[in-house]
mmCIF file of C-alpha atoms in Angstrom:
data_model
loop_
_atom_site.group_PDB
_atom_site.id
_atom_site.type_symbol
_atom_site.label_atom_id
_atom_site.label_comp_id
_atom_site.label_asym_id
_atom_site.label_seq_id
_atom_site.Cartn_x
_atom_site.Cartn_y
_atom_site.Cartn_z
ATOM 1 C CA MET A 17 45.339 -14.699 31.403
ATOM 2 C CA GLU A 18 42.358 -12.371 31.509
ATOM 3 C CA ASN A 19 40.069 -12.503 34.513
ATOM 4 C CA GLN A 20 36.777 -14.108 33.534
ATOM 5 C CA THR A 21 33.614 -14.228 35.614
ATOM 6 C CA GLU A 22 32.152 -17.710 35.534
ATOM 7 C CA VAL A 23 28.408 -17.951 34.930
ATOM 8 C CA SER A 24 26.639 -19.352 38.015
ATOM 9 C CA GLU A 25 23.149 -19.647 36.515
ATOM 10 C CA PHE A 26 21.381 -19.703 33.172
ATOM 11 C CA ILE A 27 18.136 -18.146 31.992
ATOM 12 C CA PHE A 28 15.777 -20.107 29.744
ATOM 13 C CA LEU A 29 14.245 -17.997 26.993
ATOM 14 C CA GLY A 30 11.723 -20.815 26.623
ATOM 15 C CA LEU A 31 8.693 -21.045 24.399
ATOM 16 C CA THR A 32 7.261 -17.556 24.892
ATOM 17 C CA HIS A 33 7.642 -14.347 26.934
ATOM 18 C CA VAL A 34 3.932 -13.462 26.749
ATOM 19 C CA ARG A 35 2.675 -13.800 30.320
ATOM 20 C CA SER A 36 -0.959 -14.501 29.373
ATOM 21 C CA LEU A 37 0.138 -17.251 26.980
ATOM 22 C CA GLN A 38 2.323 -18.824 29.661
ATOM 23 C CA SER A 39 -0.742 -19.521 31.819
ATOM 24 C CA TYR A 40 -2.321 -21.488 28.969
ATOM 25 C CA LEU A 41 0.935 -23.344 28.355
ATOM 26 C CA PHE A 42 1.159 -24.170 32.063
ATOM 27 C CA THR A 43 -2.271 -25.801 31.950
ATOM 28 C CA LEU A 44 -1.491 -27.658 28.713
ATOM 29 C CA PHE A 45 1.846 -29.090 29.847
ATOM 30 C CA LEU A 46 0.534 -29.898 33.315
ATOM 31 C CA LEU A 47 -2.209 -32.013 31.726
ATOM 32 C CA LEU A 48 0.290 -33.644 29.355
ATOM 33 C CA TYR A 49 2.664 -34.411 32.218
ATOM 34 C CA MET A 50 -0.104 -35.874 34.379
ATOM 35 C CA ALA A 51 -1.283 -37.984 31.437
ATOM 36 C CA SER A 52 2.272 -39.271 30.924
ATOM 37 C CA ILE A 53 2.719 -40.189 34.589
ATOM 38 C CA LEU A 54 -0.712 -41.816 34.876
ATOM 39 C CA GLY A 55 -0.569 -43.606 31.497
ATOM 40 C CA ASN A 56 2.930 -44.991 31.847
ATOM 41 C CA GLY A 57 2.466 -45.684 35.554
ATOM 42 C CA ALA A 58 -0.696 -47.653 34.774
ATOM 43 C CA THR A 59 1.179 -49.613 32.096
ATOM 44 C CA VAL A 60 3.892 -50.599 34.588
ATOM 45 C CA ALA A 61 1.277 -51.507 37.218
ATOM 46 C CA VAL A 62 -0.696 -53.695 34.793
ATOM 47 C CA ILE A 63 2.454 -55.490 33.590
ATOM 48 C CA LEU A 64 3.507 -56.196 37.174
ATOM 49 C CA ALA A 65 0.038 -57.331 38.267
ATOM 50 C CA GLU A 66 -1.063 -59.507 35.334
ATOM 51 C CA LEU A 67 0.711 -62.864 35.010
ATOM 52 C CA GLN A 68 -0.041 -63.227 31.277
ATOM 53 C CA LEU A 69 2.124 -60.133 30.670
ATOM 54 C CA HIS A 70 5.161 -61.606 32.427
ATOM 55 C CA THR A 71 6.957 -62.190 29.125
ATOM 56 C CA PRO A 72 10.086 -60.603 27.583
ATOM 57 C CA MET A 73 8.041 -58.341 25.302
ATOM 58 C CA TYR A 74 6.149 -56.768 28.201
ATOM 59 C CA PHE A 75 9.196 -56.725 30.461
ATOM 60 C CA PHE A 76 10.811 -54.391 27.930
ATOM 61 C CA LEU A 77 7.571 -52.426 27.560
ATOM 62 C CA GLY A 78 7.627 -51.888 31.333
ATOM 63 C CA ASN A 79 11.176 -50.563 31.009
ATOM 64 C CA LEU A 80 10.050 -48.241 28.207
ATOM 65 C CA SER A 81 7.182 -46.886 30.316
ATOM 66 C CA SER A 82 9.547 -46.317 33.255
ATOM 67 C CA LEU A 83 11.958 -44.452 30.972
ATOM 68 C CA ASP A 84 9.117 -42.279 29.684
ATOM 69 C CA ILE A 85 8.062 -41.329 33.223
ATOM 70 C CA PHE A 86 11.601 -40.243 34.100
ATOM 71 C CA PHE A 87 12.178 -38.659 30.672
ATOM 72 C CA SER A 88 9.273 -36.235 30.917
ATOM 73 C CA THR A 89 10.105 -35.540 34.591
ATOM 74 C CA VAL A 90 13.555 -34.240 33.623
ATOM 75 C CA THR A 91 12.171 -31.220 31.742
ATOM 76 C CA VAL A 92 8.466 -30.642 32.372
ATOM 77 C CA PRO A 93 8.338 -29.847 36.147
ATOM 78 C CA LYS A 94 11.069 -27.204 35.774
ATOM 79 C CA MET A 95 9.235 -25.701 32.806
ATOM 80 C CA LEU A 96 5.963 -25.662 34.760
ATOM 81 C CA ALA A 97 7.655 -23.931 37.703
ATOM 82 C CA GLY A 98 8.937 -21.260 35.306
ATOM 83 C CA PHE A 99 5.467 -20.683 33.853
ATOM 84 C CA LEU A 100 4.031 -20.377 37.359
ATOM 85 C CA SER A 101 6.655 -18.111 38.930
ATOM 86 C CA GLY A 102 7.870 -16.224 35.890
ATOM 87 C CA HIS A 103 11.488 -17.004 36.827
ATOM 88 C CA HIS A 104 13.084 -19.203 34.163
ATOM 89 C CA THR A 105 16.487 -19.610 35.799
ATOM 90 C CA ILE A 106 18.564 -22.669 36.629
ATOM 91 C CA SER A 107 21.887 -23.021 38.448
ATOM 92 C CA PHE A 108 24.945 -24.313 36.620
ATOM 93 C CA THR A 109 24.964 -27.562 38.633
ATOM 94 C CA SER A 110 21.254 -28.176 38.073
ATOM 95 C CA CYS A 111 21.735 -27.438 34.369
ATOM 96 C CA LEU A 112 24.424 -30.128 34.119
ATOM 97 C CA ALA A 113 22.209 -32.576 36.017
ATOM 98 C CA GLN A 114 19.313 -31.884 33.650
ATOM 99 C CA LEU A 115 21.572 -32.331 30.622
ATOM 100 C CA HIS A 116 22.893 -35.612 32.037
ATOM 101 C CA PHE A 117 19.544 -37.217 32.803
ATOM 102 C CA PHE A 118 17.980 -36.041 29.542
ATOM 103 C CA HIS A 119 20.682 -37.702 27.436
ATOM 104 C CA PHE A 120 20.908 -40.694 29.776
ATOM 105 C CA LEU A 121 17.198 -41.485 29.392
ATOM 106 C CA GLY A 122 16.984 -40.475 25.733
ATOM 107 C CA SER A 123 19.874 -42.661 24.575
ATOM 108 C CA SER A 124 18.676 -45.539 26.790
ATOM 109 C CA GLU A 125 15.287 -45.357 25.089
ATOM 110 C CA ALA A 126 16.881 -45.499 21.633
ATOM 111 C CA MET A 127 18.736 -48.704 22.554
ATOM 112 C CA LEU A 128 15.717 -50.186 24.323
ATOM 113 C CA LEU A 129 13.633 -49.785 21.153
ATOM 114 C CA ALA A 130 16.293 -51.789 19.287
ATOM 115 C CA VAL A 131 16.192 -54.507 21.966
ATOM 116 C CA MET A 132 12.403 -54.645 21.618
ATOM 117 C CA ALA A 133 12.780 -55.043 17.840
ATOM 118 C CA TYR A 134 15.254 -57.904 18.385
ATOM 119 C CA ASP A 135 12.767 -59.523 20.766
ATOM 120 C CA ARG A 136 10.094 -59.431 18.048
ATOM 121 C CA TYR A 137 12.575 -60.861 15.517
ATOM 122 C CA VAL A 138 13.360 -63.863 17.739
ATOM 123 C CA ALA A 139 9.679 -64.404 18.632
ATOM 124 C CA ILE A 140 8.516 -64.417 14.994
ATOM 125 C CA CYS A 141 11.491 -65.851 13.097
ATOM 126 C CA ASN A 142 12.749 -68.334 15.724
ATOM 127 C CA PRO A 143 9.692 -69.181 17.856
ATOM 128 C CA LEU A 144 11.020 -72.584 18.955
ATOM 129 C CA ARG A 145 14.168 -71.003 20.409
ATOM 130 C CA TYR A 146 12.427 -67.915 21.806
ATOM 131 C CA THR A 147 12.253 -69.028 25.447
ATOM 132 C CA LEU A 148 15.862 -70.204 25.279
ATOM 133 C CA VAL A 149 17.258 -67.043 23.681
ATOM 134 C CA MET A 150 15.097 -64.539 25.600
ATOM 135 C CA ASN A 151 15.381 -66.190 28.994
ATOM 136 C CA PRO A 152 14.996 -64.077 32.171
ATOM 137 C CA GLN A 153 18.763 -63.709 32.616
ATOM 138 C CA ALA A 154 19.187 -62.541 29.005
ATOM 139 C CA CYS A 155 16.343 -60.024 29.396
ATOM 140 C CA LEU A 156 17.840 -58.602 32.587
ATOM 141 C CA LEU A 157 21.262 -58.395 30.920
ATOM 142 C CA LEU A 158 19.889 -56.600 27.845
ATOM 143 C CA ALA A 159 17.941 -54.133 29.996
ATOM 144 C CA GLY A 160 20.954 -53.553 32.266
ATOM 145 C CA VAL A 161 23.306 -52.938 29.340
ATOM 146 C CA THR A 162 20.777 -50.545 27.820
ATOM 147 C CA TRP A 163 20.499 -48.420 30.971
ATOM 148 C CA ALA A 164 24.250 -48.582 31.715
ATOM 149 C CA THR A 165 25.276 -47.566 28.180
ATOM 150 C CA GLY A 166 22.859 -44.649 28.250
ATOM 151 C CA PHE A 167 24.259 -43.536 31.617
ATOM 152 C CA LEU A 168 27.885 -43.676 30.438
ATOM 153 C CA HIS A 169 27.040 -41.872 27.201
ATOM 154 C CA ALA A 170 25.367 -39.051 29.133
ATOM 155 C CA LEU A 171 28.194 -38.961 31.678
ATOM 156 C CA MET A 172 30.678 -38.333 28.861
ATOM 157 C CA HIS A 173 28.735 -35.257 27.687
ATOM 158 C CA THR A 174 28.209 -34.018 31.247
ATOM 159 C CA VAL A 175 31.904 -34.221 32.141
ATOM 160 C CA MET A 176 32.995 -32.614 28.870
ATOM 161 C CA THR A 177 30.462 -29.785 29.279
ATOM 162 C CA SER A 178 31.464 -29.184 32.913
ATOM 163 C CA ARG A 179 35.069 -28.544 31.770
ATOM 164 C CA LEU A 180 34.001 -25.623 29.561
ATOM 165 C CA HIS A 181 34.149 -21.989 30.657
ATOM 166 C CA PHE A 182 30.927 -19.962 30.575
ATOM 167 C CA CYS A 183 31.780 -16.307 31.054
ATOM 168 C CA GLY A 184 29.532 -14.399 28.670
ATOM 169 C CA PRO A 185 25.827 -14.597 27.814
ATOM 170 C CA ASN A 186 23.781 -16.888 30.030
ATOM 171 C CA ARG A 187 20.513 -16.945 28.083
ATOM 172 C CA ILE A 188 19.661 -20.380 26.687
ATOM 173 C CA HIS A 189 17.428 -20.408 23.611
ATOM 174 C CA HIS A 190 15.527 -23.431 24.861
ATOM 175 C CA PHE A 191 13.162 -24.598 27.615
ATOM 176 C CA PHE A 192 15.792 -26.848 29.234
ATOM 177 C CA CYS A 193 19.566 -27.430 29.280
ATOM 178 C CA ASP A 194 20.086 -29.231 26.003
ATOM 179 C CA ILE A 195 23.641 -29.705 24.874
ATOM 180 C CA LYS A 196 23.663 -27.762 21.585
ATOM 181 C CA PRO A 197 22.196 -24.484 22.951
ATOM 182 C CA LEU A 198 24.502 -24.777 25.978
ATOM 183 C CA LEU A 199 27.640 -25.248 23.874
ATOM 184 C CA SER A 200 26.800 -22.115 21.903
ATOM 185 C CA LEU A 201 27.261 -20.066 25.122
ATOM 186 C CA ALA A 202 30.710 -21.413 26.038
ATOM 187 C CA CYS A 203 33.704 -19.048 26.012
ATOM 188 C CA SER A 204 36.233 -21.855 25.497
ATOM 189 C CA SER A 205 36.619 -24.124 22.488
ATOM 190 C CA THR A 206 33.779 -26.594 21.938
ATOM 191 C CA HIS A 207 35.390 -28.434 19.027
ATOM 192 C CA LEU A 208 35.896 -31.675 20.984
ATOM 193 C CA ASN A 209 32.398 -31.480 22.466
ATOM 194 C CA LEU A 210 30.813 -31.070 19.043
ATOM 195 C CA SER A 211 32.951 -33.853 17.609
ATOM 196 C CA LEU A 212 31.792 -36.208 20.372
ATOM 197 C CA LEU A 213 28.200 -35.092 19.866
ATOM 198 C CA ASN A 214 28.372 -35.814 16.148
ATOM 199 C CA THR A 215 30.265 -39.115 16.399
ATOM 200 C CA VAL A 216 29.394 -40.849 19.674
ATOM 201 C CA THR A 217 25.814 -39.582 19.859
ATOM 202 C CA GLY A 218 25.459 -40.355 16.167
ATOM 203 C CA ILE A 219 26.590 -43.930 16.808
ATOM 204 C CA ILE A 220 24.293 -44.254 19.837
ATOM 205 C CA GLY A 221 21.385 -43.027 17.722
ATOM 206 C CA VAL A 222 22.111 -44.685 14.370
ATOM 207 C CA SER A 223 23.303 -48.126 15.540
ATOM 208 C CA PRO A 224 20.037 -49.032 17.338
ATOM 209 C CA PHE A 225 18.112 -47.668 14.360
ATOM 210 C CA ILE A 226 20.045 -49.945 11.967
ATOM 211 C CA LEU A 227 19.535 -52.932 14.276
ATOM 212 C CA THR A 228 15.809 -52.135 14.448
ATOM 213 C CA LEU A 229 15.614 -51.774 10.665
ATOM 214 C CA LEU A 230 17.432 -55.080 10.070
ATOM 215 C CA SER A 231 15.187 -56.872 12.583
ATOM 216 C CA TYR A 232 12.055 -55.752 10.788
ATOM 217 C CA LEU A 233 13.491 -56.483 7.348
ATOM 218 C CA TYR A 234 14.130 -60.065 8.515
ATOM 219 C CA ILE A 235 10.617 -60.226 9.990
ATOM 220 C CA ILE A 236 8.983 -58.988 6.781
ATOM 221 C CA SER A 237 11.021 -61.339 4.573
ATOM 222 C CA PHE A 238 10.317 -64.295 6.903
ATOM 223 C CA LEU A 239 6.571 -63.626 6.934
ATOM 224 C CA SER A 240 6.501 -63.123 3.158
ATOM 225 C CA LEU A 241 8.544 -66.213 2.234
ATOM 226 C CA LYS A 242 7.968 -68.740 5.009
ATOM 227 C CA VAL A 243 4.451 -68.094 6.318
ATOM 228 C CA ARG A 244 1.739 -69.175 3.889
ATOM 229 C CA SER A 245 -1.382 -68.261 5.835
ATOM 230 C CA ARG A 246 -2.503 -64.652 5.512
ATOM 231 C CA GLU A 247 -4.126 -64.823 8.935
ATOM 232 C CA SER A 248 -0.877 -66.060 10.509
ATOM 233 C CA ARG A 249 1.045 -63.208 8.860
ATOM 234 C CA ARG A 250 -1.500 -60.685 10.090
ATOM 235 C CA LYS A 251 -1.435 -62.060 13.628
ATOM 236 C CA ALA A 252 2.383 -62.127 13.752
ATOM 237 C CA PHE A 253 2.788 -58.622 12.400
ATOM 238 C CA SER A 254 0.049 -57.219 14.665
ATOM 239 C CA THR A 255 2.424 -57.699 17.623
ATOM 240 C CA CYS A 256 4.845 -55.281 15.914
ATOM 241 C CA THR A 257 2.419 -52.491 14.939
ATOM 242 C CA SER A 258 2.579 -50.610 18.241
ATOM 243 C CA HIS A 259 6.361 -50.852 18.388
ATOM 244 C CA LEU A 260 6.774 -49.619 14.813
ATOM 245 C CA THR A 261 4.575 -46.595 15.548
ATOM 246 C CA VAL A 262 6.617 -45.703 18.641
ATOM 247 C CA ILE A 263 9.854 -46.084 16.642
ATOM 248 C CA ALA A 264 8.558 -43.770 13.904
ATOM 249 C CA LEU A 265 7.602 -41.104 16.460
ATOM 250 C CA TYR A 266 10.894 -41.324 18.334
ATOM 251 C CA TYR A 267 13.415 -41.537 15.499
ATOM 252 C CA GLY A 268 11.537 -39.157 13.231
ATOM 253 C CA THR A 269 12.066 -36.327 15.715
ATOM 254 C CA VAL A 270 15.403 -37.313 17.304
ATOM 255 C CA ILE A 271 17.235 -37.708 13.991
ATOM 256 C CA PHE A 272 15.975 -34.317 12.838
ATOM 257 C CA ALA A 273 16.963 -32.665 16.137
ATOM 258 C CA TYR A 274 20.455 -34.145 16.618
ATOM 259 C CA LEU A 275 21.712 -35.612 13.349
ATOM 260 C CA CYS A 276 20.603 -32.896 10.937
ATOM 261 C CA PRO A 277 22.603 -29.645 10.621
ATOM 262 C CA SER A 278 21.224 -27.040 13.021
ATOM 263 C CA SER A 279 21.729 -24.240 10.510
ATOM 264 C CA GLY A 280 18.844 -25.526 8.444
ATOM 265 C CA SER A 281 16.239 -24.979 11.122
ATOM 266 C CA SER A 282 15.361 -22.176 13.492
ATOM 267 C CA LYS A 283 15.697 -22.401 17.260
ATOM 268 C CA GLY A 284 11.904 -22.371 17.491
ATOM 269 C CA GLU A 285 11.620 -25.392 15.223
ATOM 270 C CA GLU A 286 14.245 -27.272 17.239
ATOM 271 C CA MET A 287 12.329 -26.570 20.452
ATOM 272 C CA ILE A 288 9.084 -27.856 18.934
ATOM 273 C CA ILE A 289 10.834 -31.030 17.729
ATOM 274 C CA THR A 290 12.305 -31.557 21.204
ATOM 275 C CA LEU A 291 8.867 -31.043 22.751
ATOM 276 C CA VAL A 292 7.438 -33.788 20.552
ATOM 277 C CA TYR A 293 9.820 -36.542 21.644
ATOM 278 C CA SER A 294 10.397 -35.398 25.247
ATOM 279 C CA VAL A 295 6.842 -34.417 26.240
ATOM 280 C CA ILE A 296 4.272 -35.608 23.699
ATOM 281 C CA THR A 297 5.732 -39.012 22.756
ATOM 282 C CA PRO A 298 5.740 -40.257 26.395
ATOM 283 C CA ASP A 299 2.010 -39.434 26.442
ATOM 284 C CA LEU A 300 1.320 -41.319 23.226
ATOM 285 C CA ASN A 301 3.293 -44.502 23.981
ATOM 286 C CA PRO A 302 0.878 -46.012 26.555
ATOM 287 C CA LEU A 303 -2.062 -44.954 24.395
ATOM 288 C CA ILE A 304 -0.565 -46.658 21.326
ATOM 289 C CA TYR A 305 0.167 -49.898 23.169
ATOM 290 C CA THR A 306 -3.283 -49.940 24.780
ATOM 291 C CA LEU A 307 -5.240 -49.272 21.597
ATOM 292 C CA TRP A 308 -3.277 -51.504 19.210
ATOM 293 C CA ASN A 309 -2.303 -54.387 21.470
ATOM 294 C CA SER A 310 -5.148 -56.727 22.357
ATOM 295 C CA GLU A 311 -3.214 -58.389 25.210
ATOM 296 C CA VAL A 312 -2.484 -55.079 26.938
ATOM 297 C CA LYS A 313 -6.043 -53.909 26.311
ATOM 298 C CA TYR A 314 -7.508 -57.069 27.827
ATOM 299 C CA ALA A 315 -5.079 -57.059 30.788
ATOM 300 C CA THR A 316 -5.787 -53.382 31.488
ATOM 301 C CA ARG A 317 -9.548 -53.973 31.462
ATOM 302 C CA LYS A 318 -9.114 -56.969 33.768
ATOM 303 C CA PHE A 319 -6.854 -54.962 36.097
ATOM 304 C CA ILE A 320 -9.323 -52.068 36.332
ATOM 305 C CA ILE A 321 -12.304 -54.363 36.980
ATOM 306 C CA ARG A 322 -10.414 -56.214 39.718
ATOM 307 C CA LYS A 323 -9.478 -52.918 41.410
ATOM 308 C CA LEU A 324 -12.961 -51.402 41.132
ATOM 309 C CA PHE A 325 -14.918 -54.563 42.007
ATOM 310 C CA PRO A 326 -12.640 -56.703 44.206
ATOM 311 C CA GLU A 327 -15.597 -58.706 45.544
ATOM 312 C CA THR A 328 -16.247 -60.190 42.078
ATOM 313 C CA ASN A 329 -12.846 -62.003 42.083
#
């Protein structure tokens, strides 16, 4: 066997090498990251504080906001540190950790969106059985399975990637340790890794999408055939508008990034797509739910007033 020097660290080629542009990008992504932390953190705080939001729908929304906080934290702080210092390096161990948590949180979010769609299906199509079906124990079980499945899915990719040999180039054409750019640097065979990425990750991504699609097809058919009042249909479907928008943002970018052939798009395009669902989408989610959900809007206003003017309560 030939002696091979194992790579101990990787270098991110990132979004740009222009130093003056990096300072602008630092400011932009710092503001986006702060908005994500504050927006999603406020959503979790409001859900915990306001009793009228202690329902299955908002329990899952709280989980989604928590996922978004962690999701953006996996990539953005490291990217900001690189913009600030000019050193875009990461150790092999830290790279594997970043890969693990990115796929752990990303796949958990995909499944959580499907659970939220199922929650809306039960609430609208089976309202009399809603409290029975979506009881606290069932909600905790669904949330636990979602997080656990995402963790095990990511662990599979992390273990398989850690078994590869990296002995050649160590420059990653990305702003974080994503699995496809990392596999392209491996000296050993990545056939099994790519097969798992295409099959298991495809199942993890497509199955929740199908479940979400079926849930909303049942909701639409139920509202069209069983609900006579236009106002009742509008009110029922208004509870789904925010969720549908979040689903469109998430799946529109994830499917293009992971389920479409990479040869059809440049590395720059893939990075922009990843930025949308890993950095920008976590910023938009609390904004979408606040603007388009009257309950969250009212509870947020009530929460802010109570914090600013405690003597009025």
